[in-house]
Structure formats: C-alpha cells, structure tokens
C-alpha cells in the first residue's frame, strides 16, 4: 500500500512510525514531514492547504490512501478533493470537519444528537459575551468559534481576562465566540476511528495542557500524555461510543456529510456524568504518541479500512503503558526561541523501551535545530505507568537544547495511584 501522509508535527511522526511498522505498507510519502519522517519515507514539498494540489499529487503518485494529519487541510476541503479524485482518504470532508472548525456547529450537532455537553451561548457582540459570562459565573470558559491554532480557548476565573479574550476573538472578521458553563472533573481524550457508519474506539489517553508542573502556566498544545488510564471506569469507551460518537456519526450521515476519519472526543468526567468538552477531527497531539505506541493492529490497514467503509470489529493492544513527555523551546508557549542546536538524541534512542518523536525540528547545515515551540517528545513504554514514565524521563535526560523546558510531573499522580494499588494487593 502506498500512502501520502499530510503534516509535519509530532503527531505525524507518530503516525508515520506506526504506518511504517505495517507489513502492508510499500511506500510512504510525507508532505512536508520533518527530519525524522524522512527516515521513514520520502518527504515531499506540497501546499497541504490546497485541495486541488493535494489531489493532483495523490493521483500523480498513484497512492492508495491519503492520511490527513492536521485539522486545517480538512477544514479547507482537502479530503473532499482527494475523494472526488477517486482516492481513499482518512479524514472527514470540509462539512464534517466543521465539528472542529466551528464550536457553534459542534454544539448544534450535539444538541440534535442528544450528546451531553456544557450549556453554552454563541455570542457575536461584547455585550452578549458579558451577559453570558455573568450567567454562567466563574471559572469562565471562552472559546473562539473557529480554528485558532490551539490558542482559541481561555479558561480563567478572572472576568477581565475572559472579556479581553472575547474581545480579541470578536475583533476578527466574522468573529464569533462560544461561552460555556465550566465542566469540573478529570479530562479524557478518546479517539474514535469512523468509516462514515461504524465507530471503533482507540484506548483512552489523558494529556497535560498547561506549560508547567502542577498545571501552572499558560495553556499549550500539550506537554505530555499517557495511556491507558488505570483510574478510568472499565466501560468508559463503550459509554462514549454509545452516548457521544455513534450519535454524532449518525447525525453527520443523516445530513449527507458522513464522518470518515478520526473523531477526537475531548471529555470531562464530571460529578454529573460524562460531558463533551470539544471535538477535534484528527488525532490529538501528544496523545497519539502514547496511543499509537501501544496499538498492535497494523495502522495502514486500519486507516485504509476506515477510508473504504470496512472498519474491523476490534483492535489489538499491547499490555504495556505509554508515557509521552514533550520538550518545549525556551519561551514556549508565548514566544518560542527557534534555531538552537539539539543534541543527545542517539543516547535517548538507546534507552530500552523508549523512542524520540520529532515535532518542531529542522536540519540546518547538517545539524538538528529547534524549529517549533514543541520541539520533540520522548515516549516510554513499560509494564505500568511508573515504568513507562521512568523510561520517557531517562530518555529526556540525555537531550540538550538551550533554555528548553519540560514538565517533570507527566503521569506522576497516576503512577503513584498504581503503586498504591499494587501495594494493597501485595500487602
Ligand atoms: N492534545 C490536544 C489536541 O490535540 O488538541
């Protein structure tokens, strides 16, 4: 199978790594890719936001499948163009991608499909926003309606900060925001592979969005993740499929815009039950780095099956746990410093049960340098979360990048919880 994968971040390196382990894969093209994906296939130049250009390359290269990594090409209609060219594509069309492209659209679909989510108000003026903030009270949740590159959501108890974010979003052309009731409880990311009709959940993961230990600092794209979730209810995935993913997939099919691709259900397990925080229409980053490291079902075959409407009934998983720790550039997330040399990757890769995923890296005069806010991640696999995180952190200890930072508490609480449970069983 020949595959064209679109994207260049850590998620795409993790996807490329899993695709290249599938014996059915014969050739992998990545557009534009990064220095690490170049070792797994061929990086090619292509404007991935141009639907016709992507379809033309897919045809010229006679690929069997296109896998779209990020959300922006999906919202731009890349999957529609590839499908119209008669090529299988893993990723929803532009209409279905509005589940991520517009928070207001996602709320409308959830309401029609009876999916549990926070109460919300769609606002187009500052007066409406102020009224909605007062109606729901603190903590305030203000979401830019459209795609905002991970900077669209502000959660704060400071009303002035909430209002300032609302004002900034509303100042954009056709600016619209969604203000919601705050959802308490732990958050979970559950990725569902969908073929337009059927839904197959991957194993749940949790990510860490704040920049610093103890959930301090600004929101980021994600500073780490782990999977599985030993503390989560055993029937969580089943409940999410029944109450969230399948109703949404049914509603999208009913509208004539079937959802084919990855439905990322961002959930809060609140004291009042499970609620949807957000949908994304692509794999999450960095959760994918942990989830795909544990998937035993060959990924190329799985994504192709979804793309042609023949999703299998079940998946195979490793019994091991996976922990991902992200290394961010100095100044990230506010103003990351780029272009600094990165060393120690070979030593990190030699740590047993660990590997490195590139996100924002580039080659400059033959030297690996930082080229993005989230630079790379280490992924550790182990018999439990504690063993996996020990490997991820050991690998991270070898990597040097001036001024960089990473959290030291990724999955720490859950590792302690697991250790306590083991003590109880043996004691
Ligand atoms: N980890 C959050 C996201 O991928 O949007």
XYZ file of C-alpha atoms and ligand atoms in Angstrom:
432
model
C 0.000 0.000 0.000
C 1.322 3.420 -0.968
C 0.322 6.222 1.401
C 0.563 10.005 1.326
C 0.572 11.466 4.855
C -0.028 15.204 5.306
C 1.574 17.150 8.158
C 4.883 17.797 9.868
C 4.492 17.629 13.652
C 4.894 15.096 16.421
C 1.518 13.587 15.625
C 2.585 12.953 12.043
C 5.917 11.445 13.091
C 4.000 9.105 15.430
C 1.553 8.203 12.642
C 4.390 7.685 10.147
C 6.207 5.465 12.645
C 3.111 3.295 13.141
C 2.339 3.169 9.395
C 5.877 2.083 8.605
C 5.543 -0.873 11.005
C 2.620 -2.218 8.947
C 3.854 -5.032 6.632
C 1.280 -3.938 4.025
C 2.969 -0.527 3.602
C 5.073 -0.431 0.443
C 5.838 3.291 0.193
C 5.249 6.342 2.372
C 5.278 9.957 1.194
C 5.037 12.707 3.806
C 4.165 16.299 2.956
C 6.005 18.240 4.164
C 7.224 15.970 7.008
C 10.155 16.648 9.318
C 13.733 15.339 9.644
C 12.544 12.180 11.397
C 9.785 11.296 8.916
C 12.438 11.492 6.172
C 13.947 8.350 7.685
C 10.609 6.509 7.410
C 9.619 7.549 3.889
C 10.093 10.398 1.428
C 9.357 13.967 2.450
C 7.835 15.956 -0.415
C 7.009 19.625 -0.930
C 3.303 20.332 -1.275
C 0.876 23.040 -0.180
C -1.260 20.837 2.058
C -3.924 23.553 2.389
C -4.586 23.457 -1.366
C -7.191 20.725 -2.028
C -6.575 20.535 -5.790
C -2.787 20.385 -5.347
C -3.067 17.535 -2.847
C -5.489 15.601 -5.079
C -3.182 16.111 -8.071
C -0.142 14.761 -6.218
C -2.143 11.822 -4.872
C -3.171 10.972 -8.447
C 0.262 11.542 -9.960
C 1.889 9.364 -7.292
C -0.872 6.744 -7.600
C -1.234 6.461 -3.852
C -3.748 4.041 -2.399
C -4.547 6.181 0.626
C -4.151 9.769 1.823
C -3.964 10.298 5.599
C -4.578 13.874 6.710
C -2.809 14.742 9.973
C -3.803 18.315 10.954
C -7.232 19.965 11.047
C -6.592 22.945 8.752
C -6.396 20.920 5.487
C -9.552 19.040 6.499
C -11.492 22.261 7.101
C -10.104 23.552 3.777
C -11.709 20.602 1.954
C -8.621 18.526 1.133
C -10.360 15.215 1.896
C -13.277 16.147 -0.417
C -10.920 16.853 -3.318
C -8.989 13.600 -2.822
C -12.221 11.586 -2.564
C -13.591 13.245 -5.707
C -10.383 12.165 -7.459
C -11.318 8.574 -6.611
C -8.630 8.017 -3.996
C -9.289 6.659 -0.498
C -8.697 9.225 2.229
C -8.643 9.002 6.007
C -10.130 12.305 7.119
C -13.557 13.930 7.041
C -14.765 16.274 4.304
C -14.953 20.019 4.899
C -18.550 19.953 6.155
C -17.940 17.175 8.688
C -14.665 18.865 9.721
C -16.776 21.772 10.988
C -17.150 19.677 14.151
C -13.716 21.126 14.942
C -13.817 24.147 12.620
C -16.779 25.762 14.413
C -17.542 25.332 18.109
C -21.082 26.647 17.458
C -21.638 23.980 14.765
C -20.377 21.262 17.121
C -22.831 22.462 19.801
C -25.684 22.391 17.283
C -24.856 18.819 16.223
C -24.527 17.704 19.843
C -27.890 19.218 20.702
C -29.601 17.491 17.774
C -27.864 14.185 18.532
C -28.633 14.360 22.266
C -24.956 14.331 23.243
C -24.149 15.505 26.800
C -22.099 18.721 26.832
C -21.797 22.003 28.718
C -24.540 24.587 28.344
C -23.315 27.330 26.047
C -24.138 30.677 24.450
C -22.984 31.702 20.996
C -22.047 35.419 21.094
C -21.227 37.912 18.360
C -21.063 41.098 20.485
C -19.204 42.072 23.636
C -22.480 42.817 25.430
C -23.710 39.286 24.725
C -20.374 37.934 25.931
C -20.538 39.918 29.194
C -24.077 38.684 29.826
C -23.067 35.054 29.167
C -20.045 35.339 31.495
C -22.311 36.607 34.256
C -24.957 33.967 33.570
C -22.504 31.061 33.993
C -20.151 32.657 36.564
C -16.510 31.691 37.237
C -14.483 29.798 36.184
C -15.155 31.330 32.767
C -14.764 29.344 29.549
C -14.406 31.422 26.365
C -13.859 29.687 23.023
C -13.064 31.243 19.684
C -15.629 29.726 17.319
C -13.117 28.977 14.569
C -9.706 27.316 14.325
C -7.126 29.247 16.324
C -4.050 27.010 16.292
C -4.537 25.874 19.899
C -4.929 29.462 21.191
C -8.710 29.699 20.928
C -9.771 28.591 24.407
C -9.316 30.541 27.621
C -10.378 29.138 30.993
C -9.975 31.657 33.786
C -11.556 32.911 36.991
C -10.569 36.460 36.031
C -13.605 38.074 34.375
C -11.476 40.856 32.823
C -9.183 38.246 31.204
C -12.205 36.331 29.897
C -13.701 39.503 28.459
C -10.375 40.530 26.878
C -10.155 37.140 25.098
C -13.758 37.513 23.959
C -12.966 40.983 22.575
C -9.874 39.720 20.719
C -11.835 36.875 19.103
C -14.785 39.088 18.213
C -12.436 41.598 16.554
C -11.584 39.030 13.853
C -13.539 39.118 10.588
C -16.904 37.356 11.258
C -15.704 36.910 14.855
C -17.932 34.669 16.932
C -17.366 33.037 20.310
C -18.896 30.335 22.437
C -19.130 30.899 26.200
C -19.837 27.807 28.247
C -20.522 26.538 31.690
C -17.301 25.227 33.285
C -17.008 21.428 33.444
C -15.343 20.007 36.550
C -13.640 16.613 36.764
C -10.731 14.884 35.013
C -10.422 15.197 31.251
C -10.030 12.263 28.887
C -9.206 12.085 25.185
C -10.908 9.243 23.368
C -10.103 8.809 19.672
C -12.745 7.032 17.588
C -11.919 5.657 14.149
C -15.011 6.136 11.963
C -15.910 4.868 8.492
C -18.984 7.033 7.993
C -21.266 4.470 9.664
C -19.296 2.469 12.203
C -17.219 3.621 15.164
C -14.203 1.901 16.711
C -12.636 3.493 19.801
C -8.897 3.505 20.437
C -7.756 3.248 24.050
C -8.285 6.422 26.101
C -5.480 8.829 26.944
C -5.001 11.947 29.020
C -2.936 14.966 28.072
C -1.419 17.802 30.102
C -2.266 21.176 28.601
C -0.595 23.680 30.946
C 3.037 24.645 30.419
C 4.436 23.893 33.875
C 4.310 21.343 36.672
C 1.211 21.302 38.820
C -0.894 22.572 35.893
C 0.615 26.043 36.231
C 1.285 28.472 33.394
C -0.351 29.102 30.066
C -2.322 26.615 28.004
C -0.207 24.855 25.391
C -0.777 22.411 22.567
C 0.010 19.681 25.125
C 3.098 18.987 27.241
C 2.689 15.240 27.715
C 0.257 12.347 27.695
C -0.214 8.784 28.860
C -2.322 5.755 28.043
C -4.111 3.655 29.255
C -5.971 5.304 32.144
C -5.909 2.801 35.023
C -8.265 5.009 37.050
C -10.999 5.346 34.416
C -14.228 3.301 34.526
C -13.820 -0.006 32.648
C -16.817 0.765 30.421
C -15.756 4.341 29.578
C -15.053 3.699 25.882
C -18.334 1.814 25.461
C -20.249 4.664 27.091
C -18.534 7.285 24.923
C -19.261 5.327 21.754
C -22.920 4.861 22.709
C -23.671 8.330 24.043
C -21.297 10.518 22.020
C -19.510 9.130 18.966
C -22.218 6.985 17.383
C -24.974 9.625 17.763
C -22.670 12.210 16.151
C -21.646 9.877 13.321
C -25.345 9.047 12.760
C -26.233 12.754 12.689
C -23.458 13.541 10.194
C -24.625 10.657 7.963
C -28.230 11.890 8.205
C -27.033 15.309 6.967
C -25.362 13.709 3.951
C -21.888 14.640 5.247
C -20.625 11.325 6.641
C -17.777 11.371 9.121
C -14.881 9.284 7.824
C -11.725 9.702 9.850
C -10.748 10.277 13.445
C -13.319 11.753 15.799
C -11.413 13.010 18.830
C -13.817 13.177 21.751
C -12.454 15.551 24.406
C -14.402 14.675 27.540
C -14.786 15.738 31.147
C -15.818 13.102 33.660
C -17.879 15.429 35.840
C -19.721 14.774 39.083
C -22.905 14.843 36.952
C -21.588 12.325 34.419
C -19.634 12.367 31.201
C -19.713 15.601 29.123
C -18.094 16.566 25.805
C -15.627 19.450 26.145
C -14.767 19.586 22.447
C -14.485 17.602 19.268
C -11.450 17.503 17.048
C -11.479 15.814 13.666
C -7.922 14.460 13.736
C -5.552 12.604 16.023
C -4.593 14.539 19.176
C -1.062 15.697 19.813
C 0.683 14.469 22.000
C -1.854 11.756 22.972
C -1.262 9.999 19.622
C 2.381 9.455 20.555
C 1.261 7.353 23.539
C -1.795 5.686 21.974
C -0.188 4.531 18.710
C 2.899 3.259 20.552
C 0.541 0.697 22.150
C -1.579 -0.233 19.118
C -0.780 -3.683 17.737
C -3.319 -3.677 14.893
C -1.428 -2.579 11.748
C -2.270 1.108 11.298
C -2.117 1.370 7.498
C -4.656 -1.426 7.137
C -6.886 0.082 9.825
C -6.964 3.580 8.293
C -7.492 2.171 4.789
C -10.373 0.009 6.048
C -11.990 3.084 7.608
C -11.497 5.086 4.418
C -13.297 2.471 2.299
C -16.103 1.835 4.812
C -14.937 -1.548 6.050
C -13.949 -0.913 9.645
C -12.974 -4.087 11.559
C -14.811 -5.063 14.757
C -11.921 -4.831 17.167
C -8.319 -3.839 17.703
C -5.292 -5.432 19.310
C -3.322 -3.641 22.002
C -0.056 -4.068 23.826
C -0.436 -4.672 27.578
C 2.241 -2.043 28.161
C 1.598 1.526 29.271
C 2.999 4.510 27.374
C 4.054 7.921 28.669
C 5.000 10.855 26.428
C 6.970 13.869 27.671
C 7.225 16.947 25.447
C 10.336 19.131 25.260
C 9.438 22.759 24.524
C 11.675 25.563 23.287
C 12.734 28.432 25.528
C 9.885 30.951 25.717
C 7.169 28.489 24.672
C 4.213 28.981 24.522
C 4.354 32.811 24.448
C 7.355 33.344 22.120
C 9.420 30.231 21.432
C 13.068 30.685 20.529
C 13.968 28.753 17.385
C 17.136 27.724 15.595
C 19.129 26.311 18.546
C 21.080 23.034 18.258
C 19.635 19.845 19.776
C 21.943 17.046 20.930
C 21.706 13.711 22.746
C 19.077 12.074 20.540
C 21.166 8.970 19.834
C 21.674 8.395 23.561
C 17.941 8.931 24.183
C 17.024 6.395 21.493
C 19.287 3.832 23.165
C 17.206 3.828 26.357
C 15.409 0.482 26.400
C 11.674 0.836 25.709
C 11.964 4.493 24.717
C 11.945 6.412 21.463
C 12.032 10.026 20.333
C 9.318 11.764 18.334
C 10.223 14.908 16.392
C 7.755 17.808 16.291
C 9.440 21.183 15.684
C 12.880 20.207 14.414
C 14.797 21.090 11.260
C 18.184 20.407 9.737
C 20.470 23.442 9.347
C 23.877 22.858 7.790
C 23.565 19.186 8.704
C 22.805 19.965 12.353
C 19.469 19.312 14.086
C 17.948 22.563 15.397
C 14.705 23.636 17.054
C 12.075 24.844 14.591
C 8.867 24.982 16.632
C 7.508 25.621 20.115
C 7.057 21.956 20.898
C 10.357 20.577 19.681
C 10.208 16.843 20.324
C 8.921 14.237 22.728
C 10.242 11.136 24.382
C 7.921 8.142 24.625
C 8.488 5.413 27.196
C 6.807 2.013 27.213
C 6.723 -0.168 30.319
C 4.773 -2.745 32.292
C 2.880 0.050 34.065
C 2.731 3.849 34.039
C 5.597 4.170 36.529
C 7.932 2.028 34.399
C 6.886 3.835 31.217
C 7.454 7.290 32.700
C 10.853 6.255 34.095
C 11.928 5.354 30.547
C 10.469 8.510 28.994
C 12.269 10.678 31.569
C 15.523 8.738 31.278
C 15.463 9.324 27.521
C 14.661 13.019 28.089
C 17.637 13.371 30.454
C 20.017 12.802 27.500
C 18.577 15.559 25.308
C 20.125 19.014 25.405
C 18.589 22.184 23.971
C 19.500 25.590 25.427
C 16.726 27.108 27.547
C 14.275 24.294 26.812
C 11.758 23.098 29.366
C 9.596 20.057 30.010
C 7.192 19.108 32.760
C 8.512 16.703 35.383
C 5.072 15.534 36.564
C 3.581 13.881 33.483
C 1.504 10.899 34.725
C 3.111 11.230 38.181
C -0.165 11.078 40.106
C -1.429 8.052 38.231
C 1.919 6.270 38.720
C 1.561 6.863 42.490
C -2.029 5.610 42.344
C -0.974 2.429 40.532
C 1.864 1.874 43.001
C -0.618 2.225 45.895
C -2.976 -0.307 44.321
C -0.096 -2.762 43.824
C 0.948 -2.306 47.494
C -2.603 -3.048 48.617
C -2.708 -6.223 46.525
C 0.647 -7.500 47.814
C 0.202 -6.175 51.375
N -3.804 17.471 22.806
C -4.815 18.363 22.392
C -5.048 18.409 20.947
O -4.500 17.647 20.184
O -5.836 19.228 20.516
